[in-house]
PDB file of C-alpha atoms and ligand atoms in Angstrom:
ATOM      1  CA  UNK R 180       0.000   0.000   0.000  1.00 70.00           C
ATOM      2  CA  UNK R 181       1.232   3.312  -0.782  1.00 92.00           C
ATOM      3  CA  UNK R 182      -0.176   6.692  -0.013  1.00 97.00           C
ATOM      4  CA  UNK R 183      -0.598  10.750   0.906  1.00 97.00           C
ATOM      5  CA  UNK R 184      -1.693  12.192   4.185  1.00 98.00           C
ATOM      6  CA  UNK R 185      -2.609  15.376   2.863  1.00 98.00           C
ATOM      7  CA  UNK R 186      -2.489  18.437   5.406  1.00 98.00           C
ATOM      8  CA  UNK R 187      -2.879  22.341   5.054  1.00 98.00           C
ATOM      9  CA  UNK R 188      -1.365  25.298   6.227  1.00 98.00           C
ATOM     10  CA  UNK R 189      -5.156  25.796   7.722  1.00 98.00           C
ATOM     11  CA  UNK R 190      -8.378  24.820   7.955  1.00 98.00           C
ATOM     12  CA  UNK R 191     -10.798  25.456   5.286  1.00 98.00           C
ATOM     13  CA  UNK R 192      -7.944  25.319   2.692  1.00 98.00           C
ATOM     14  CA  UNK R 193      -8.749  23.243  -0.082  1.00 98.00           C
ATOM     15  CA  UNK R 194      -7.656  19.750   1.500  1.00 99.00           C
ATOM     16  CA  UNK R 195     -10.911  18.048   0.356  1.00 99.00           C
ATOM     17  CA  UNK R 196     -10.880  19.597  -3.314  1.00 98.00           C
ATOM     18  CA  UNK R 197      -7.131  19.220  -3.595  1.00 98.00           C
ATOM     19  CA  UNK R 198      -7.770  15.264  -2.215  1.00 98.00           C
ATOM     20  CA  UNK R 199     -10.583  14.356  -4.028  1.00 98.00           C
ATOM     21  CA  UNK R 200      -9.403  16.003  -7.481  1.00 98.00           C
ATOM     22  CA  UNK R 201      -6.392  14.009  -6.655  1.00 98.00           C
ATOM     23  CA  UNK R 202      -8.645  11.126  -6.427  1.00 98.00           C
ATOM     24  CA  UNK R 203     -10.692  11.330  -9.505  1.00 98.00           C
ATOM     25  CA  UNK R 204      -7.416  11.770 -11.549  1.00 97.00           C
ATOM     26  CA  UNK R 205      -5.285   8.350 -10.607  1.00 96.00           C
ATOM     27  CA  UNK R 206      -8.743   6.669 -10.526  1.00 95.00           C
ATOM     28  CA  UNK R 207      -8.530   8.238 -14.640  1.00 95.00           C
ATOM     29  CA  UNK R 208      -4.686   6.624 -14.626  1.00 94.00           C
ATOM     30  CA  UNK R 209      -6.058   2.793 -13.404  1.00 95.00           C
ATOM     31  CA  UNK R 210      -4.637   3.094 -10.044  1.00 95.00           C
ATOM     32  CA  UNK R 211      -6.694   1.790  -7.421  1.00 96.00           C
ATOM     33  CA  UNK R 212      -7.370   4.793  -4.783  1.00 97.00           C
ATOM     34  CA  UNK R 213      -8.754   4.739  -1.487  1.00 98.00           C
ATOM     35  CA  UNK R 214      -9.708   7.394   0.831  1.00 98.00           C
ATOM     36  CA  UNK R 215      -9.505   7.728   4.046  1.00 99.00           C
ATOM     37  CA  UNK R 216     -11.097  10.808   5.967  1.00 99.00           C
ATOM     38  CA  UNK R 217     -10.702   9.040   9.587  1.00 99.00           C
ATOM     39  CA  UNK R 218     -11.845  12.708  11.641  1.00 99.00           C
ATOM     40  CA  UNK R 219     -14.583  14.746  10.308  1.00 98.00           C
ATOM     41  CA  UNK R 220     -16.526  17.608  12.818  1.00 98.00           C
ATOM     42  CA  UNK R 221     -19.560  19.972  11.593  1.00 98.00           C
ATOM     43  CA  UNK R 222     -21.024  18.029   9.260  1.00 98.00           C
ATOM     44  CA  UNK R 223     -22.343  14.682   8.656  1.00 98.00           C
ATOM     45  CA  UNK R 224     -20.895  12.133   6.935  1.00 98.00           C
ATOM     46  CA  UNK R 225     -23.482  11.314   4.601  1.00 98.00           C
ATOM     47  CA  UNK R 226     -24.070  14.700   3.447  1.00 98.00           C
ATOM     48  CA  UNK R 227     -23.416  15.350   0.085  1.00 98.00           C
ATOM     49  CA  UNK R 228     -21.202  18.179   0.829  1.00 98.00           C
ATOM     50  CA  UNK R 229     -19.128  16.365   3.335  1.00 98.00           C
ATOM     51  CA  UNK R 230     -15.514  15.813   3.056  1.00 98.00           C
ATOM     52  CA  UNK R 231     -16.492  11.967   3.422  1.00 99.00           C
ATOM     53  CA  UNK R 232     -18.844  12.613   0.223  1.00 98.00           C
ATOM     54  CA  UNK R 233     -16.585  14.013  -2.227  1.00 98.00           C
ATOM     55  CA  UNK R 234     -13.644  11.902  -1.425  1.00 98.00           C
ATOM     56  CA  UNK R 235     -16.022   8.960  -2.044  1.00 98.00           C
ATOM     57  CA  UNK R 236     -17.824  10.079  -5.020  1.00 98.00           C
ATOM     58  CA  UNK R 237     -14.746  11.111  -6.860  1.00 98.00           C
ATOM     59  CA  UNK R 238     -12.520   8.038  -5.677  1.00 98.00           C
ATOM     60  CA  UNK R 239     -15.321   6.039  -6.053  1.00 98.00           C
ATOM     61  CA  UNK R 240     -14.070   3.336  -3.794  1.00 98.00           C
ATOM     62  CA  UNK R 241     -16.336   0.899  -2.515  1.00 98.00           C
ATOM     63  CA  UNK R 242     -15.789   2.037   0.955  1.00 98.00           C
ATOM     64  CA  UNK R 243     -18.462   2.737   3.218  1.00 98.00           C
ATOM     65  CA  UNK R 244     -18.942   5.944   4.897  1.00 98.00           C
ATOM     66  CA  UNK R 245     -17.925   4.550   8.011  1.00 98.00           C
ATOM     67  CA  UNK R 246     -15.030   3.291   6.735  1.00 98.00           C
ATOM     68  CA  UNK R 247     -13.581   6.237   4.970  1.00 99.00           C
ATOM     69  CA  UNK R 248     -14.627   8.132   8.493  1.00 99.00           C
ATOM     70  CA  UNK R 249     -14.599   6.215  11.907  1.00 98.00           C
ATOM     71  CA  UNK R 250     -15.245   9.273  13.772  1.00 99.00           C
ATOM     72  CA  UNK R 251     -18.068  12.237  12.682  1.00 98.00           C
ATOM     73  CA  UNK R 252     -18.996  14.921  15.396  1.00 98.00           C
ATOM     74  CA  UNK R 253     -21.490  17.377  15.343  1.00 98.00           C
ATOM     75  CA  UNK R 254     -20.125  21.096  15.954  1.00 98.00           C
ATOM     76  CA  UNK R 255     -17.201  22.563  13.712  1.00 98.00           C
ATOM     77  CA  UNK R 256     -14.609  22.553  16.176  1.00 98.00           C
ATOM     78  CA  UNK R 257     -10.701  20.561  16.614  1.00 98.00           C
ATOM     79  CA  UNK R 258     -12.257  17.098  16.353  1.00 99.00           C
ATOM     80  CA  UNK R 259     -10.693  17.055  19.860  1.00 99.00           C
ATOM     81  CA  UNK R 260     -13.131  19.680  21.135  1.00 99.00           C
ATOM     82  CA  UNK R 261     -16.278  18.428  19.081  1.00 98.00           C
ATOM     83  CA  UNK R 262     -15.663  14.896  20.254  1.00 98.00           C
ATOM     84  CA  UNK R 263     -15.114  16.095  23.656  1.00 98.00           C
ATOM     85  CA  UNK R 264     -18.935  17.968  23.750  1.00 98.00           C
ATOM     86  CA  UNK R 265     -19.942  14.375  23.116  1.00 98.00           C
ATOM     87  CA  UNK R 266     -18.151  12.371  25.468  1.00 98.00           C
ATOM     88  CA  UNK R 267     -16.236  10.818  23.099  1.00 98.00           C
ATOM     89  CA  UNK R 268     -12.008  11.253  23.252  1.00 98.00           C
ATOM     90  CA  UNK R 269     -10.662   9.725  20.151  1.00 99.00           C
ATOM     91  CA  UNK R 270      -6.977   8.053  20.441  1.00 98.00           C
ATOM     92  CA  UNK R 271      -4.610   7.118  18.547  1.00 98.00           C
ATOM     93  CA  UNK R 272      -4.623   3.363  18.558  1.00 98.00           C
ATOM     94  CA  UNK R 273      -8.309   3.800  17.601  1.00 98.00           C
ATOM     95  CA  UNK R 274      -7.821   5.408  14.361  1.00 98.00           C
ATOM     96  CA  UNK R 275      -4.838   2.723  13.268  1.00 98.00           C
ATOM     97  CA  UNK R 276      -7.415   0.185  14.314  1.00 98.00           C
ATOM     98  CA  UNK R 277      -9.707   1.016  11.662  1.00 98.00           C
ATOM     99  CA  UNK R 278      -6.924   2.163   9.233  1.00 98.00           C
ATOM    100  CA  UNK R 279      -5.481  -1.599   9.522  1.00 98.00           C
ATOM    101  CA  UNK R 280      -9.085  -2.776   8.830  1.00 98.00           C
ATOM    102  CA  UNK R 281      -9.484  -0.851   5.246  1.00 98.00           C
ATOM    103  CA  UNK R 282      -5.376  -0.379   4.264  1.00 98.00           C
ATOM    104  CA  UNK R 283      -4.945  -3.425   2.340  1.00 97.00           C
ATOM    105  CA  UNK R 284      -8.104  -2.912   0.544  1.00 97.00           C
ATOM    106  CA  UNK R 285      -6.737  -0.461  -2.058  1.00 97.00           C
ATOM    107  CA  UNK R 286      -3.211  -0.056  -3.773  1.00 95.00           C
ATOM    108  CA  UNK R 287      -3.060   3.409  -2.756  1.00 96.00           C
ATOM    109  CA  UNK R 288      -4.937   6.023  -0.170  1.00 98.00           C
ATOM    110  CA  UNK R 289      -4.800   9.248   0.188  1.00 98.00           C
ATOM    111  CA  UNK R 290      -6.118  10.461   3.644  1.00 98.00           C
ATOM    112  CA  UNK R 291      -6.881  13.531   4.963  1.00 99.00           C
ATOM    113  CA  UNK R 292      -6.448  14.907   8.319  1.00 98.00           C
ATOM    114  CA  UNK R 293      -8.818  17.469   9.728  1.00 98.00           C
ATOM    115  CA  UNK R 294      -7.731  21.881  10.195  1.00 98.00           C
ATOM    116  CA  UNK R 295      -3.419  22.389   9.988  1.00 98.00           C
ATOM    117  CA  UNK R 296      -1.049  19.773  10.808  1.00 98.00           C
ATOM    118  CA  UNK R 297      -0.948  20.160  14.990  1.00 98.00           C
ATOM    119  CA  UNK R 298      -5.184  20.352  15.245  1.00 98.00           C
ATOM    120  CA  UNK R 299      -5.989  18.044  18.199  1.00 99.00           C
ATOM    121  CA  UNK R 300      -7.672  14.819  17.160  1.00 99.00           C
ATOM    122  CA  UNK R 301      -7.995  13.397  21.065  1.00 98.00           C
ATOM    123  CA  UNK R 302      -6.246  14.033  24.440  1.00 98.00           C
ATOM    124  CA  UNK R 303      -2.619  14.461  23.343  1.00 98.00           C
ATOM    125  CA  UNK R 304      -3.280  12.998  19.936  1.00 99.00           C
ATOM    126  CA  UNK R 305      -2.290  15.607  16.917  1.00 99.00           C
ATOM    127  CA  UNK R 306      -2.809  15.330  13.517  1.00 99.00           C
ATOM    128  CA  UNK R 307       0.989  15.379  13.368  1.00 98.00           C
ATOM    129  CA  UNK R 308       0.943  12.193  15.683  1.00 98.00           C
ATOM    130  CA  UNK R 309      -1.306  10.400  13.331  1.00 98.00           C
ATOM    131  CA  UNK R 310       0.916  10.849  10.520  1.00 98.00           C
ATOM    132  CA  UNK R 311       3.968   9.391  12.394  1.00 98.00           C
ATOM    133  CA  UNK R 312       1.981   6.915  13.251  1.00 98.00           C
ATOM    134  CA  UNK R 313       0.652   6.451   9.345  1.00 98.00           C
ATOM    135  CA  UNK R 314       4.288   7.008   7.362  1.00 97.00           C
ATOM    136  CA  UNK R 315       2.839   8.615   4.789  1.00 97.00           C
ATOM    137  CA  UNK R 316       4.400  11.386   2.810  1.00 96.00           C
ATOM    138  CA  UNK R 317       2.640  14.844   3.210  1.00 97.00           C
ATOM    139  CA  UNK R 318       0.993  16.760   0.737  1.00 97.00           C
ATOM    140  CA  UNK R 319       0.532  20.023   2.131  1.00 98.00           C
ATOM    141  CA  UNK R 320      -1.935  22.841   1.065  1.00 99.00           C
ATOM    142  CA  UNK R 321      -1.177  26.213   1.176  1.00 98.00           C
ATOM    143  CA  UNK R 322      -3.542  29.602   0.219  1.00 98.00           C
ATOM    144  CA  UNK R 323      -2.276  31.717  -2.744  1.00 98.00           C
ATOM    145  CA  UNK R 324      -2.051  35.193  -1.252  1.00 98.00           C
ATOM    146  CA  UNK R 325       0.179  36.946   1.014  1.00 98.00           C
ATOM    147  CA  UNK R 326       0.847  35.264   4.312  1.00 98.00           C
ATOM    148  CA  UNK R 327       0.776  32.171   3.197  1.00 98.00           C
ATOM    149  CA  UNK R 328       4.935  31.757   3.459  1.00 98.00           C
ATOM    150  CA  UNK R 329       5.129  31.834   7.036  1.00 98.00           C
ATOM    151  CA  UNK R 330       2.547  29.312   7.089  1.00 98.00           C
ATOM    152  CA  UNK R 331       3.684  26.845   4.865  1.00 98.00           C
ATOM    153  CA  UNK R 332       7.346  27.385   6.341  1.00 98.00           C
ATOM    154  CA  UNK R 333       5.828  26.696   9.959  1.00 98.00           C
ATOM    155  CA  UNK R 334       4.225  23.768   8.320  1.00 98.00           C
ATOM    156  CA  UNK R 335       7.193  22.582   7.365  1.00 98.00           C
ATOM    157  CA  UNK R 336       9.603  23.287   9.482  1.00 98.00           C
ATOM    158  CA  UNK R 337       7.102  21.371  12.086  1.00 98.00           C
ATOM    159  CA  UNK R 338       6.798  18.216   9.976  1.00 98.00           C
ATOM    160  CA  UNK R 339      10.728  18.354   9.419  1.00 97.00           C
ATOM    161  CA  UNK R 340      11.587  18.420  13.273  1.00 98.00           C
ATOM    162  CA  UNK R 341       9.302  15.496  13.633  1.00 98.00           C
ATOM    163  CA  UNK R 342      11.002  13.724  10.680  1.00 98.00           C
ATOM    164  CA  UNK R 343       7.612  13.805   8.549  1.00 97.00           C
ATOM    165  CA  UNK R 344       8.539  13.737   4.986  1.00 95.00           C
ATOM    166  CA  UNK R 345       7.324  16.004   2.814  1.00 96.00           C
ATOM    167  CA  UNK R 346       6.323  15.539  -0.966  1.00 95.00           C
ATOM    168  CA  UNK R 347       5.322  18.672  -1.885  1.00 95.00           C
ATOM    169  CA  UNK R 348       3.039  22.199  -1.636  1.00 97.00           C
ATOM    170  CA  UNK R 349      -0.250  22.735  -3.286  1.00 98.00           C
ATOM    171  CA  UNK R 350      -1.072  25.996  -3.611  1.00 98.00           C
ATOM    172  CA  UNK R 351      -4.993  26.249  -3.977  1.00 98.00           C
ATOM    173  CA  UNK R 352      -7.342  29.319  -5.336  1.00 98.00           C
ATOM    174  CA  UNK R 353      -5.005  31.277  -7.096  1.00 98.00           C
ATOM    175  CA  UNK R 354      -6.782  33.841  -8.497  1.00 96.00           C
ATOM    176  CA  UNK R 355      -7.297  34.843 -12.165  1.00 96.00           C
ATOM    177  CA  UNK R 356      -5.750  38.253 -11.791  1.00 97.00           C
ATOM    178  CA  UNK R 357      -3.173  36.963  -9.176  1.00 98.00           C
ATOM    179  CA  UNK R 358      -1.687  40.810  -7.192  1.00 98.00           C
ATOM    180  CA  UNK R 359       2.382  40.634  -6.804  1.00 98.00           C
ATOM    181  CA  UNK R 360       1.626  38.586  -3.461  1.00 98.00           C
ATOM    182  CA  UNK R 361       0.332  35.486  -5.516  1.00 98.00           C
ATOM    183  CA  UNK R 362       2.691  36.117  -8.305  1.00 98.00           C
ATOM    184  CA  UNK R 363       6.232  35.521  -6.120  1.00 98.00           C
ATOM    185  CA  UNK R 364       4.941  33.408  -3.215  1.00 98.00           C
ATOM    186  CA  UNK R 365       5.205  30.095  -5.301  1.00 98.00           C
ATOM    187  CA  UNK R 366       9.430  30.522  -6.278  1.00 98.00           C
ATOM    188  CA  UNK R 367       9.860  32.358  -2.805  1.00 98.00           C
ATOM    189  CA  UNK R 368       8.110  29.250  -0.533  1.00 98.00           C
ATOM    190  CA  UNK R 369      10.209  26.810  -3.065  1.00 97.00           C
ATOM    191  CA  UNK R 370      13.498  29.132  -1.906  1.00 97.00           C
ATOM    192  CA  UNK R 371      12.443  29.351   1.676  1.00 98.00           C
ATOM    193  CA  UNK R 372      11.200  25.781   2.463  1.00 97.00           C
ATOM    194  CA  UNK R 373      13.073  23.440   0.586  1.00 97.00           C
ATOM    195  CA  UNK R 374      10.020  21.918  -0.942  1.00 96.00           C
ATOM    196  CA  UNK R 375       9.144  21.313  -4.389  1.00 95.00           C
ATOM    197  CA  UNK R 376       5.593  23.389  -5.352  1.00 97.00           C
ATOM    198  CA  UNK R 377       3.408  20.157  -6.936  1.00 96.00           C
ATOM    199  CA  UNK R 378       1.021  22.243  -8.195  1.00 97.00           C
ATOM    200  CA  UNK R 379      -0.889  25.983  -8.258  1.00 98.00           C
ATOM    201  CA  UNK R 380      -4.776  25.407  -8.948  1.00 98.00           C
ATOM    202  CA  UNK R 381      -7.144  28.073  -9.567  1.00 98.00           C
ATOM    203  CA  UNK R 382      -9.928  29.597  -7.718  1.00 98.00           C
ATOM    204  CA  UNK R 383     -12.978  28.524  -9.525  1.00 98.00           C
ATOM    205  CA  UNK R 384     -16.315  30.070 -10.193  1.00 98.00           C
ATOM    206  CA  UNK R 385     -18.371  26.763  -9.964  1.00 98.00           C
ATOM    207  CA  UNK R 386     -17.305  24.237  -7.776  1.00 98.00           C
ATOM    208  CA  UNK R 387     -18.568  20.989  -9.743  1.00 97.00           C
ATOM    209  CA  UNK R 388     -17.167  17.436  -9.909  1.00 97.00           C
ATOM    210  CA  UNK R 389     -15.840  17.719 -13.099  1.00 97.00           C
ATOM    211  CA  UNK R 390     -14.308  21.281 -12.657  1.00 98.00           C
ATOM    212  CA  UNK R 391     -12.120  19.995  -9.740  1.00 98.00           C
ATOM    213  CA  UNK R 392     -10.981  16.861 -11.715  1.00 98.00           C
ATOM    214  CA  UNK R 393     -10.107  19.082 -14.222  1.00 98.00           C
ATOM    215  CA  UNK R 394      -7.900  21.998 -12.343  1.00 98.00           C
ATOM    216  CA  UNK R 395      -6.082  19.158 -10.381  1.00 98.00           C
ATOM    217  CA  UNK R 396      -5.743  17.203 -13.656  1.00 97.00           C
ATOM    218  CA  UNK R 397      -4.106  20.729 -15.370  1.00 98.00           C
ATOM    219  CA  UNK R 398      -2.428  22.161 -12.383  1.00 98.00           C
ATOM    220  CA  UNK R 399      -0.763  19.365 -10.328  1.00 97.00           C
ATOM    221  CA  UNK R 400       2.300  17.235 -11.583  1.00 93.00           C
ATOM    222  CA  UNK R 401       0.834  13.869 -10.292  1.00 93.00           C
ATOM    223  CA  UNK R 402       3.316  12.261 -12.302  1.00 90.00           C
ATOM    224  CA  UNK R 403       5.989  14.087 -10.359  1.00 86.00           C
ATOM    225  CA  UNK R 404       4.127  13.073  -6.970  1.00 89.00           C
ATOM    226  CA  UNK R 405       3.825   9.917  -7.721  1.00 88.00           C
ATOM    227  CA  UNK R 406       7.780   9.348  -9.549  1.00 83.00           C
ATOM    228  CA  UNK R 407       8.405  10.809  -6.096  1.00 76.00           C
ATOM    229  CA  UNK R 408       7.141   7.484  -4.182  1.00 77.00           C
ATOM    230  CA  UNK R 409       8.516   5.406  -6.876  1.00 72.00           C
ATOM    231  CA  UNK R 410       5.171   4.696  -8.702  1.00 72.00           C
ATOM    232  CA  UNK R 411       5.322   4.601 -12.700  1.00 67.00           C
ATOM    233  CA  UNK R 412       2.017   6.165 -13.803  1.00 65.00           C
TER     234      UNK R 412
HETATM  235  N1  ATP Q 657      -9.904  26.067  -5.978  1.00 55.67           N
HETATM  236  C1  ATP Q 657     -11.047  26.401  -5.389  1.00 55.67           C
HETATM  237  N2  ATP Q 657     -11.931  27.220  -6.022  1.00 55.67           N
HETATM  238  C2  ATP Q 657     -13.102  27.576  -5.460  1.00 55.67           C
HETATM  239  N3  ATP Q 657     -13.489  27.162  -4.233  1.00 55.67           N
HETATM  240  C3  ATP Q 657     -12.655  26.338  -3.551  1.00 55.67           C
HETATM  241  C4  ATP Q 657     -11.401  25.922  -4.082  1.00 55.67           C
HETATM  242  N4  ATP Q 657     -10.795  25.125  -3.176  1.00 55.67           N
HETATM  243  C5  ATP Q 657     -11.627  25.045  -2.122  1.00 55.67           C
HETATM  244  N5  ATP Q 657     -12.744  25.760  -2.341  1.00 55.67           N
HETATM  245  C6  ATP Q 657     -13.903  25.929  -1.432  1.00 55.67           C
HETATM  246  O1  ATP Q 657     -13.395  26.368  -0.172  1.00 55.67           O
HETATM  247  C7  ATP Q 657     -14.051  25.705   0.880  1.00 55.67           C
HETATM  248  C8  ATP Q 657     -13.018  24.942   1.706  1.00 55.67           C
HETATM  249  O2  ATP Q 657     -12.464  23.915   0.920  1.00 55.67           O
HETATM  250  P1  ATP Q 657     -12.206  22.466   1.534  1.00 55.67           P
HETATM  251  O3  ATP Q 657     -13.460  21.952   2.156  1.00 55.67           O
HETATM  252  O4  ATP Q 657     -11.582  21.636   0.491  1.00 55.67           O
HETATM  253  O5  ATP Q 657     -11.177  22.845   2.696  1.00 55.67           O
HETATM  254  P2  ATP Q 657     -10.459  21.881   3.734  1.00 55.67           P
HETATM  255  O6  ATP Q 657      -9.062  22.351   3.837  1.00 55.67           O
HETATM  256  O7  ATP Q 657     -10.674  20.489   3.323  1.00 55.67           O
HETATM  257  O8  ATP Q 657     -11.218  22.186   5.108  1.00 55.67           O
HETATM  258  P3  ATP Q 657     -11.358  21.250   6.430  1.00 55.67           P
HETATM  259  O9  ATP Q 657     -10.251  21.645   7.342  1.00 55.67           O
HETATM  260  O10 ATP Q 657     -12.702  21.619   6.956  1.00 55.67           O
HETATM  261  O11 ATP Q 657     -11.284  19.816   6.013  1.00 55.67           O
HETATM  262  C9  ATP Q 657     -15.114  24.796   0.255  1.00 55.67           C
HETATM  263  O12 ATP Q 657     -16.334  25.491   0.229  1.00 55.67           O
HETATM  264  C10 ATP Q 657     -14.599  24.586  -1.162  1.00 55.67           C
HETATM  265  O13 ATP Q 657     -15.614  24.305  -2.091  1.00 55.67           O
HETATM  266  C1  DNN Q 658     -14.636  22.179  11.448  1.00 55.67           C
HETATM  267  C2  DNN Q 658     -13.552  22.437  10.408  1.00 55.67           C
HETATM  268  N1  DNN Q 658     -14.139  22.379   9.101  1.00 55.67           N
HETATM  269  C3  DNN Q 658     -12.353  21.481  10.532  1.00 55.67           C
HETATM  270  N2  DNN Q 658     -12.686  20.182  10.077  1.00 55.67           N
HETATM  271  C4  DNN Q 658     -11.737  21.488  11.926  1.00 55.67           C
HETATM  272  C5  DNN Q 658     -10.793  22.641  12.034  1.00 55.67           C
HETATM  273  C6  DNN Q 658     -10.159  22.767  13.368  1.00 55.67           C
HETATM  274  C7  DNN Q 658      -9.222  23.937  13.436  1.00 55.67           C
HETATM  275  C8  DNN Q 658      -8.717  24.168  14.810  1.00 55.67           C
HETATM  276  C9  DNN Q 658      -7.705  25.282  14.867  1.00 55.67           C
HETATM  277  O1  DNN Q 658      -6.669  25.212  14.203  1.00 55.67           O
HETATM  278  O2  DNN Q 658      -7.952  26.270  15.552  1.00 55.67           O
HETATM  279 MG1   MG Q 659     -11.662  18.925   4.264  1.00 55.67          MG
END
């Protein structure tokens, strides 16, 4: 099994487009893609515009709902916090459980993690602990405009004292009239961070199925993501 966790420099970045474009387009190249979203909060799982959802649809694994995501909690909060309002603390060993249950199921997953790469998942139990525990390269997603280089360079810098490695940046919703900001971020962050830029996809006016196939399919060297894990496509 081979695999992506994918991360952001934030919440509300892009993971889930970035994921499930990602998805759709190896599904297109006859590689057998899972997904696994183990952490979701706000939103249910069966909702069509869950995380859960889209990663399904546009993998379209076989996967249940449950076993793409374990663990759904109502408010849109740190999974810790939302699974905390009901009773429920979510560890570590919990997660792997039902990751060894689904792993060996597909040739490769991609899984997403829930906010930036230290959100709380459970008592003492990151995001960035879950992707030790995983060893799966990191995709990280990054916003277009200015600010984004400290954030990505945090993000990085983090995963690299924890000996995470790192594939590659996504940088998600560029604009169509990108300002000076969005125009030098991409070399700069590639300067700054050490990290090779996988891909800059732009904002879109109608968020459909086929229009996020299509900017990950244009935008993002998959083949260099996946030469990077040693997969031919
Ligand atoms: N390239 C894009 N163009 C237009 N809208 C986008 C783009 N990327 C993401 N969005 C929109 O931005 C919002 C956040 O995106 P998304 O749900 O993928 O973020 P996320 O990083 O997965 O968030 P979370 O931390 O909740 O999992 C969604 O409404 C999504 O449709
Ligand atoms: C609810 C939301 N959509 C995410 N899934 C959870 C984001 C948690 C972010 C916590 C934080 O960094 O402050
Ligand atoms: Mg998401």
């Amino acid at each position: 099994m081979n695999g992506i966790f994918v991360t952001g420099t934030d919440t509300d970045v892009g993971k889930t487009i970035i994921s499930s474009g990602l998805a759709a387009v190896l599904n297109e190249k006859k590689i057998d893609v899972g997904v696994f979203k183990p952490l979701l909060s706000g939103i249910s799982r069966e909702d069509p515009a869950s995380d859960t959802s889209l990663l399904k649809k546009l993998s379209k694994t076989t996967l249940s709902y449950e076993e793409i995501t374990p663990f759904a909690f109502k408010e849109p909060l740190a999974p810790y916090v939302a699974g905390k309002l009901e009773g429920k603390n979510v560890t570590s060993e919990e997660v792997l459980n039902h990751w060894e249950k689904i792993r060996r199921k597909h040739e490769f997953f991609i899984v997403e993690g829930a906010g930036g790469i230290s959100v709380p998942l459970g008592k003492q139990f990151l995001v960035s602990d879950l992707i030790k525990a995983m060893q799966l390269p990191l995709v990280i997603v990054a916003r277009p405009n200015l600010g984004t280089v400290n954030h990505v360079f945090l993000t990085v810098q983090y995963a690299k004292s924890l000996g995470l490695p790192v594939a590659g940046v996504v940088i998600n919703g560029i604009s169509d009239h990108p300002d000076l900001a969005e125009k030098t971020n991409p070399e700069l962050i590639e300067e700054l961070c050490g990290v090779p830029i996988l891909g800059i996809t732009p904002k879109l006016k109608e968020v459909t199925i086929e229009n996020i196939k299509k900017i990950v399919k244009e935008h993002i060297d998959v083949t260099l993501l996946l030469n990077e894990m040693g997969i031919r496509s």
